CSV table of C-alpha atoms in Angstrom, one decimal:
chain,number,residue,atom,x,y,z
A,1,UNK,CA,93.0,77.9,91.5
A,2,UNK,CA,92.8,74.7,89.7
A,3,UNK,CA,89.4,73.1,89.4
A,4,UNK,CA,88.7,70.6,92.2
A,5,UNK,CA,85.6,68.4,91.8
A,6,UNK,CA,83.8,66.4,94.5
A,7,UNK,CA,86.2,63.5,94.1
A,8,UNK,CA,89.6,64.4,95.5
A,9,UNK,CA,91.4,62.7,92.6
A,10,UNK,CA,90.0,65.1,90.0
A,11,UNK,CA,92.3,68.1,90.5
A,12,UNK,CA,93.3,69.3,87.1
A,13,UNK,CA,96.6,70.8,86.0
A,14,UNK,CA,96.4,74.6,86.0
A,15,UNK,CA,98.7,75.4,83.1
A,16,UNK,CA,96.9,72.8,81.0
A,17,UNK,CA,93.5,74.2,81.8
A,18,UNK,CA,94.7,77.7,80.6
A,19,UNK,CA,95.4,75.9,77.3
A,20,UNK,CA,91.9,74.4,77.3
A,21,UNK,CA,93.2,70.9,78.1
A,22,UNK,CA,92.2,68.8,81.1
A,23,UNK,CA,95.0,66.7,82.5
A,24,UNK,CA,94.8,65.3,86.0
A,25,UNK,CA,97.3,67.0,88.3
A,26,UNK,CA,99.9,64.8,90.1
A,27,UNK,CA,101.5,67.6,92.1
A,28,UNK,CA,100.4,70.8,93.9
A,29,UNK,CA,102.3,74.1,94.2
A,30,UNK,CA,101.0,76.1,97.2
A,31,UNK,CA,102.9,79.2,95.9
A,32,UNK,CA,101.2,79.1,92.5
A,33,UNK,CA,98.0,77.8,94.1
A,34,UNK,CA,97.4,75.3,91.3
A,35,UNK,CA,97.9,71.6,90.3
A,36,UNK,CA,100.6,70.4,88.0
A,37,UNK,CA,100.7,67.4,85.7
A,38,UNK,CA,104.1,65.6,85.4
A,39,UNK,CA,105.0,67.4,82.2
A,40,UNK,CA,104.2,70.9,83.5
A,41,UNK,CA,106.0,69.9,86.7
A,42,UNK,CA,109.2,69.6,84.8
A,43,UNK,CA,108.8,73.1,83.4
A,44,UNK,CA,107.9,74.3,86.9
A,45,UNK,CA,111.1,73.0,88.3
A,46,UNK,CA,113.4,74.8,85.9
A,47,UNK,CA,111.4,78.1,85.4
A,48,UNK,CA,113.1,81.1,87.0
A,49,UNK,CA,109.9,82.2,88.5
A,50,UNK,CA,109.0,78.9,90.2
A,51,UNK,CA,112.2,76.9,90.6
A,52,UNK,CA,112.3,77.7,94.3
A,53,UNK,CA,108.7,76.8,94.9
A,54,UNK,CA,108.1,73.8,97.2
A,55,UNK,CA,105.6,71.4,95.7
A,56,UNK,CA,103.8,68.4,97.2
A,57,UNK,CA,102.0,65.4,95.8
A,58,UNK,CA,98.2,65.6,95.2
A,59,UNK,CA,97.8,62.7,97.6
A,60,UNK,CA,99.4,64.7,100.4
A,61,UNK,CA,97.6,67.9,99.4
A,62,UNK,CA,94.2,66.2,99.7
A,63,UNK,CA,95.0,65.1,103.2
A,64,UNK,CA,95.2,68.7,104.4
A,65,UNK,CA,92.0,70.1,106.0
A,66,UNK,CA,89.7,72.0,103.6
A,67,UNK,CA,90.3,75.4,105.3
A,68,UNK,CA,94.1,74.9,104.9
A,69,UNK,CA,93.7,74.1,101.2
A,70,UNK,CA,91.5,77.1,100.7
A,71,UNK,CA,93.9,79.6,102.2
A,72,UNK,CA,94.4,82.3,99.6
A,73,UNK,CA,97.9,83.4,98.5
A,74,UNK,CA,96.5,86.3,96.5
A,75,UNK,CA,94.7,89.3,97.9
A,76,UNK,CA,91.0,89.1,97.1
A,77,UNK,CA,90.6,92.9,97.1
A,78,UNK,CA,93.7,93.9,95.0
A,79,UNK,CA,94.7,90.7,93.2
A,80,UNK,CA,98.3,91.0,94.4
A,81,UNK,CA,100.5,88.5,96.2
A,82,UNK,CA,99.9,88.4,100.0
A,83,UNK,CA,103.6,88.8,101.0
A,84,UNK,CA,103.3,91.3,104.0
A,85,UNK,CA,102.1,90.9,107.6
A,86,UNK,CA,100.6,93.6,109.8
A,87,UNK,CA,101.4,92.7,113.4
A,88,UNK,CA,99.0,95.4,114.7
A,89,UNK,CA,95.9,93.8,113.1
A,90,UNK,CA,97.3,90.3,112.8
A,91,UNK,CA,96.5,90.3,109.1
A,92,UNK,CA,98.3,89.2,105.9
A,93,UNK,CA,98.4,92.0,103.3
A,94,UNK,CA,99.6,93.0,99.9
A,95,UNK,CA,101.3,96.3,99.0
A,96,UNK,CA,98.0,97.9,98.1
A,97,UNK,CA,96.5,96.8,101.5
A,98,UNK,CA,99.3,98.6,103.3
A,99,UNK,CA,98.7,101.8,101.4
A,100,UNK,CA,94.9,101.7,101.8
A,101,UNK,CA,94.4,100.3,105.4
A,102,UNK,CA,97.7,99.9,107.2
A,103,UNK,CA,99.7,103.0,106.2
A,104,UNK,CA,100.0,104.1,109.9
A,105,UNK,CA,100.6,100.7,111.4
A,106,UNK,CA,104.1,100.2,112.8
A,107,UNK,CA,105.9,96.9,112.3
A,108,UNK,CA,104.8,95.9,108.8
A,109,UNK,CA,106.9,92.7,108.2
A,110,UNK,CA,107.7,90.4,105.4
A,111,UNK,CA,105.3,87.4,105.5
A,112,UNK,CA,108.1,85.0,104.5
A,113,UNK,CA,110.2,86.1,107.5
A,114,UNK,CA,107.2,86.2,109.8
A,115,UNK,CA,106.2,82.6,109.1
A,116,UNK,CA,109.8,81.3,109.1
A,117,UNK,CA,110.2,78.6,111.7
A,118,UNK,CA,106.5,78.6,112.7
A,119,UNK,CA,106.3,74.8,113.1
A,120,UNK,CA,109.0,75.0,115.8
A,121,UNK,CA,107.9,78.3,117.4
A,122,UNK,CA,106.5,79.0,120.8
A,123,UNK,CA,103.2,80.0,119.2
A,124,UNK,CA,102.9,76.6,117.5
A,125,UNK,CA,103.6,74.8,120.8
A,126,UNK,CA,101.2,77.1,122.7
A,127,UNK,CA,98.3,76.2,120.4
A,128,UNK,CA,99.1,72.5,120.7
A,129,UNK,CA,99.4,72.8,124.5
A,130,UNK,CA,96.2,74.8,124.7
A,131,UNK,CA,94.3,72.0,122.8
A,132,UNK,CA,95.9,69.3,125.0
A,133,UNK,CA,94.9,71.2,128.2
A,134,UNK,CA,91.3,71.7,127.1
A,135,UNK,CA,91.1,68.1,126.0
A,136,UNK,CA,92.4,66.8,129.3
A,137,UNK,CA,90.0,69.1,131.2
A,138,UNK,CA,87.0,68.0,129.1
A,139,UNK,CA,87.9,64.4,129.5
A,140,UNK,CA,88.0,64.8,133.3
A,141,UNK,CA,84.6,66.5,133.2
A,142,UNK,CA,83.3,63.8,131.0
A,143,UNK,CA,84.4,61.0,133.4
A,144,UNK,CA,83.1,63.0,136.4
A,145,UNK,CA,79.6,63.3,134.8
A,146,UNK,CA,79.5,59.6,134.0
A,147,UNK,CA,80.5,58.8,137.6
A,148,UNK,CA,77.8,61.2,138.9
A,149,UNK,CA,75.1,59.3,136.8
A,150,UNK,CA,76.3,56.0,138.4
A,151,UNK,CA,76.3,57.6,141.8
A,152,UNK,CA,72.7,58.8,141.3
A,153,UNK,CA,71.7,55.3,140.3
A,154,UNK,CA,73.2,53.9,143.5
A,155,UNK,CA,71.5,56.6,145.6
A,156,UNK,CA,68.2,55.8,143.8
A,157,UNK,CA,68.5,52.1,144.7
A,158,UNK,CA,69.3,53.1,148.3
A,159,UNK,CA,66.5,55.6,148.6
A,160,UNK,CA,64.0,53.1,147.2
A,161,UNK,CA,65.0,50.7,149.9
A,162,UNK,CA,64.7,53.4,152.6
A,163,UNK,CA,61.3,54.3,151.4
A,164,UNK,CA,60.1,50.7,151.4
A,165,UNK,CA,61.5,50.1,154.9
A,166,UNK,CA,59.7,53.2,156.2
A,167,UNK,CA,56.5,52.1,154.6
A,168,UNK,CA,56.7,48.8,156.4
A,169,UNK,CA,57.3,50.6,159.7
A,170,UNK,CA,54.2,52.8,159.4
A,171,UNK,CA,50.8,51.6,158.2
A,172,UNK,CA,49.5,50.0,155.1
A,173,UNK,CA,47.3,53.1,154.4
A,174,UNK,CA,50.6,54.9,153.4
A,175,UNK,CA,51.0,52.7,150.3
A,176,UNK,CA,49.4,55.3,148.1
A,177,UNK,CA,51.7,58.0,149.4
A,178,UNK,CA,54.7,55.7,149.0
A,179,UNK,CA,53.9,55.2,145.3
A,180,UNK,CA,53.6,58.9,144.9
A,181,UNK,CA,57.0,59.5,146.5
A,182,UNK,CA,58.7,56.7,144.4
A,183,UNK,CA,57.2,58.4,141.3
A,184,UNK,CA,58.7,61.7,142.4
A,185,UNK,CA,62.1,60.0,142.9
A,186,UNK,CA,61.9,58.5,139.4
A,187,UNK,CA,60.9,61.7,137.8
A,188,UNK,CA,63.7,63.6,139.6
A,189,UNK,CA,66.3,61.1,138.7
A,190,UNK,CA,65.3,61.0,135.1
A,191,UNK,CA,65.3,64.8,134.9
A,192,UNK,CA,68.7,65.2,136.6
A,193,UNK,CA,70.2,62.3,134.7
A,194,UNK,CA,69.1,63.8,131.4
A,195,UNK,CA,70.7,67.1,132.3
A,196,UNK,CA,74.0,65.4,133.2
A,197,UNK,CA,73.8,63.1,130.1
A,198,UNK,CA,73.3,66.2,128.0
A,199,UNK,CA,76.4,67.7,129.6
A,200,UNK,CA,78.3,64.5,128.9
A,201,UNK,CA,77.2,64.6,125.2
A,202,UNK,CA,78.3,68.2,124.9
A,203,UNK,CA,81.7,67.4,126.4
A,204,UNK,CA,82.1,64.4,124.1
A,205,UNK,CA,81.5,66.7,121.1
A,206,UNK,CA,84.1,69.1,122.6
A,207,UNK,CA,86.6,66.3,122.9
A,208,UNK,CA,86.0,65.1,119.4
A,209,UNK,CA,86.4,68.7,118.0
A,210,UNK,CA,89.6,69.3,119.9
A,211,UNK,CA,91.0,66.0,118.8
A,212,UNK,CA,90.1,66.9,115.2
A,213,UNK,CA,92.1,70.2,115.6
A,214,UNK,CA,95.0,68.2,117.0
A,215,UNK,CA,94.9,65.9,113.9
A,216,UNK,CA,94.7,68.9,111.6
A,217,UNK,CA,97.9,70.3,113.3
A,218,UNK,CA,99.6,67.0,112.7
A,219,UNK,CA,98.8,67.1,109.0
A,220,UNK,CA,99.8,70.7,108.8
A,221,UNK,CA,103.1,70.0,110.5
A,222,UNK,CA,104.0,67.2,108.0
A,223,UNK,CA,102.7,68.7,104.8
A,224,UNK,CA,101.7,72.3,104.8
A,225,UNK,CA,104.0,75.2,103.9
A,226,UNK,CA,105.2,77.5,106.6
A,227,UNK,CA,102.7,80.2,105.5
A,228,UNK,CA,99.9,77.7,105.4
A,229,UNK,CA,100.9,76.4,108.8
A,230,UNK,CA,101.1,79.9,110.2
A,231,UNK,CA,97.7,81.0,108.9
A,232,UNK,CA,96.1,77.7,109.7
A,233,UNK,CA,97.4,77.8,113.3
A,234,UNK,CA,95.9,81.2,113.7
A,235,UNK,CA,92.5,80.0,112.5
A,236,UNK,CA,92.7,76.9,114.6
A,237,UNK,CA,93.8,79.0,117.6
A,238,UNK,CA,90.7,81.2,117.1
A,239,UNK,CA,88.5,78.1,117.0
A,240,UNK,CA,90.2,76.8,120.1
A,241,UNK,CA,89.5,80.1,121.9
A,242,UNK,CA,85.9,79.8,120.9
A,243,UNK,CA,85.8,76.2,122.2
A,244,UNK,CA,87.3,77.4,125.5
A,245,UNK,CA,84.7,80.1,125.9
A,246,UNK,CA,81.9,77.7,125.2
A,247,UNK,CA,83.6,75.2,127.6
A,248,UNK,CA,83.3,77.8,130.4
A,249,UNK,CA,79.6,78.1,129.6
A,250,UNK,CA,79.2,74.3,129.7
A,251,UNK,CA,80.8,74.2,133.2
A,252,UNK,CA,78.1,76.6,134.5
A,253,UNK,CA,75.2,74.6,133.1
A,254,UNK,CA,72.8,72.8,135.6
A,255,UNK,CA,74.0,69.4,134.3
A,256,UNK,CA,77.6,70.2,135.4
A,257,UNK,CA,76.7,70.6,139.1
A,258,UNK,CA,77.6,67.8,141.4
A,259,UNK,CA,74.1,66.4,142.0
A,260,UNK,CA,73.0,64.3,145.0
A,261,UNK,CA,69.6,63.4,146.3
A,262,UNK,CA,68.1,62.5,149.7
A,263,UNK,CA,64.7,62.2,151.3
A,264,UNK,CA,63.4,64.3,154.2
A,265,UNK,CA,60.5,62.4,155.8
A,266,UNK,CA,57.6,64.4,157.0
A,267,UNK,CA,57.6,65.2,160.8
A,268,UNK,CA,54.3,63.4,161.2
A,269,UNK,CA,55.7,60.0,160.0
A,270,UNK,CA,56.1,58.7,163.6
A,271,UNK,CA,52.9,60.4,164.8
A,272,UNK,CA,49.6,61.3,163.2
A,273,UNK,CA,49.6,58.7,160.5
A,274,UNK,CA,46.1,59.3,159.3
A,275,UNK,CA,46.6,63.1,159.0
A,276,UNK,CA,49.6,63.0,156.8
A,277,UNK,CA,49.2,64.1,153.2
A,278,UNK,CA,52.8,63.5,152.0
A,279,UNK,CA,55.3,60.9,153.0
A,280,UNK,CA,58.3,63.1,152.2
A,281,UNK,CA,60.1,65.3,149.6
A,282,UNK,CA,62.9,64.5,147.2
A,283,UNK,CA,65.7,67.0,147.7
A,284,UNK,CA,68.7,67.6,145.5
A,285,UNK,CA,72.2,68.7,146.6
A,286,UNK,CA,74.2,70.4,143.9
A,287,UNK,CA,77.9,71.1,144.4
A,288,UNK,CA,80.2,72.7,141.8
A,289,UNK,CA,82.6,70.1,140.4
A,290,UNK,CA,86.0,70.6,142.1
A,291,UNK,CA,88.1,70.6,139.0
A,292,UNK,CA,90.8,73.2,138.1
A,293,UNK,CA,90.1,74.8,134.8
A,294,UNK,CA,93.4,75.1,132.8
A,295,UNK,CA,92.9,78.9,132.2
A,296,UNK,CA,91.4,81.2,129.7
A,297,UNK,CA,92.9,82.3,126.5
A,298,UNK,CA,92.8,85.9,127.6
A,299,UNK,CA,95.3,85.0,130.4
A,300,UNK,CA,97.8,83.7,127.8
A,301,UNK,CA,100.2,86.4,126.7
A,302,UNK,CA,101.0,85.5,123.1
A,303,UNK,CA,101.4,87.0,119.7
A,304,UNK,CA,103.0,86.2,116.4
A,305,UNK,CA,106.2,87.7,117.8
A,306,UNK,CA,106.5,84.4,119.8
A,307,UNK,CA,107.7,82.8,116.5
A,308,UNK,CA,111.2,84.1,117.3
A,309,UNK,CA,111.3,84.8,121.1
A,310,UNK,CA,114.3,86.4,122.8
A,311,UNK,CA,115.4,89.8,124.0
A,312,UNK,CA,117.8,90.0,121.0
A,313,UNK,CA,114.8,90.3,118.7
A,314,UNK,CA,113.5,93.4,120.5
A,315,UNK,CA,114.0,96.5,118.4
A,316,UNK,CA,113.7,100.1,119.8
A,317,UNK,CA,112.3,102.9,117.7
A,318,UNK,CA,113.3,106.5,118.3
A,319,UNK,CA,110.1,108.7,118.4
A,320,UNK,CA,111.0,112.1,119.7
A,321,UNK,CA,113.1,114.1,122.1
A,322,UNK,CA,112.6,117.2,124.3
A,323,UNK,CA,114.8,119.6,126.3
A,324,UNK,CA,114.3,119.6,130.1
A,325,UNK,CA,113.8,123.2,131.3
A,326,UNK,CA,116.3,123.1,134.2
A,327,UNK,CA,119.5,125.1,134.7
A,328,UNK,CA,120.7,122.8,137.5
A,329,UNK,CA,121.6,119.2,137.7
A,330,UNK,CA,118.6,116.9,138.5
A,331,UNK,CA,118.2,113.3,139.4
A,332,UNK,CA,115.4,111.6,137.4
A,333,UNK,CA,114.5,108.4,139.3
A,334,UNK,CA,111.3,107.5,137.5
A,335,UNK,CA,109.5,108.2,134.2
A,336,UNK,CA,105.9,107.5,133.2
A,337,UNK,CA,104.0,108.2,129.9
A,338,UNK,CA,100.3,108.9,130.6
A,339,UNK,CA,97.5,107.7,128.2
A,340,UNK,CA,97.2,111.3,126.9
A,341,UNK,CA,100.9,111.2,126.0
A,342,UNK,CA,102.0,113.6,128.8
A,343,UNK,CA,105.4,112.7,130.3
A,344,UNK,CA,105.7,112.5,134.1
A,345,UNK,CA,109.3,112.7,135.6
A,346,UNK,CA,110.1,112.1,139.3
A,347,UNK,CA,113.0,114.4,140.4
A,348,UNK,CA,114.9,113.1,143.4
A,349,UNK,CA,117.5,115.9,143.5
A,350,UNK,CA,116.7,117.5,146.9
A,351,UNK,CA,113.8,118.7,149.0
A,352,UNK,CA,113.8,122.2,147.4
A,353,UNK,CA,114.2,121.3,143.7
A,354,UNK,CA,112.8,117.7,143.8
A,355,UNK,CA,109.2,116.7,143.0
A,356,UNK,CA,107.0,115.6,140.1
A,357,UNK,CA,107.4,117.3,136.7
A,358,UNK,CA,104.7,117.0,134.0
A,359,UNK,CA,105.4,117.8,130.4
A,360,UNK,CA,102.9,118.2,127.6
C-alpha cells in the first residue's frame, strides 16, 4: 500500500515509490491498493493488467471511513489476491486459503460475482433498515427518559407542596421531621435523575454511533467499490449487531425504568404527634417503558445470498442415492433426514405394508 501520512493530502504514488521517487498521488486504485500520480495514471489506464480497474480521486478516497480504506485486497497469510468467498464461514479467501482451511466447504464462490450488485441488494437494504430501526427506537427512548426527568421534577414540586401543607396541619414540633423528609426527597430525586440522565447519555451515544454508521454507508454507496462496499457492510453489520445487543442491556438498566415517586405519611400523623419519629417515607414506582423493540438481529434471517434473491438462484446438488428394499409398490408421503443422517420414510400404502421405515 502507498504510504499515507497523518495529513490526508500526503498519499504518494505507489509506482513512483518503487522507483525511490516521492510524487503526491492524485488518484487511487482499490484493485492495486495504491495511489497514482497523473503520469502513472496514464500508464495504468492502458496497461493490459489494469485497464479495467476502476479508480477514484484521492479526495474521494480520503472521504471513505478508515476501516474501508484499510480493507485488504491481498491475503495476509499467503500474499495472494483475495478473489474467492466461502459462504459457510462468511470469509474472503485466496486459492491457498481454500486448500488449507476451506477444502471441504461447499459453495466456494467467485468474490467478484458474490459482491456484484451489493449496493442494490436486499442485504444492503437490511443493514440500512436495521440502523434506521435502532436509531428510531433509541430516539424514542431518549425522548422518553427526558420526559421522565421533567415528570420527576413536577412530582418533586408537588410533593414539596404536600409536605409543607401537612406540616402546617400538624404541629410546629414536626419542623425537624419535615426537613428530614424533604432532604430524603431531594436525595432520592437526585439519585434517580442521575440514573435516568446516565441512560439518556448512553442513548445519545448510541444514536450518534448509529448515525455515523449511516453516514459511512452513504460514503460507501457513492465512492467505494463493490467489494469494499460488501466487506464494509459486513463489518458495519457486525457493529450494528453489537450496538443492538448493548441496546438491550441499556433497556434493562435501572435508569430505563419508568420512575415515579410518592409519599406515604405515617399512620400516626393524625394522632400521636409527639410520639412520631418519622413524618413519612419516599417511595418509588418503577414501570418498564412501554415501547416496542424493533427486534434482535438473531431474528433476522439474512445471509450473503440475499445479494441475488429469488428461487431461480437456488441450485440443487446431488449427494447420493439408495435402493428401497421393497418388492411391492409403496406410497412415500413424507421424508425426513435425522441429525445422524438416517433417512426416515413414511409409507402410506396400506395397513399391512404401511408404516415408518428408517434407513442407515
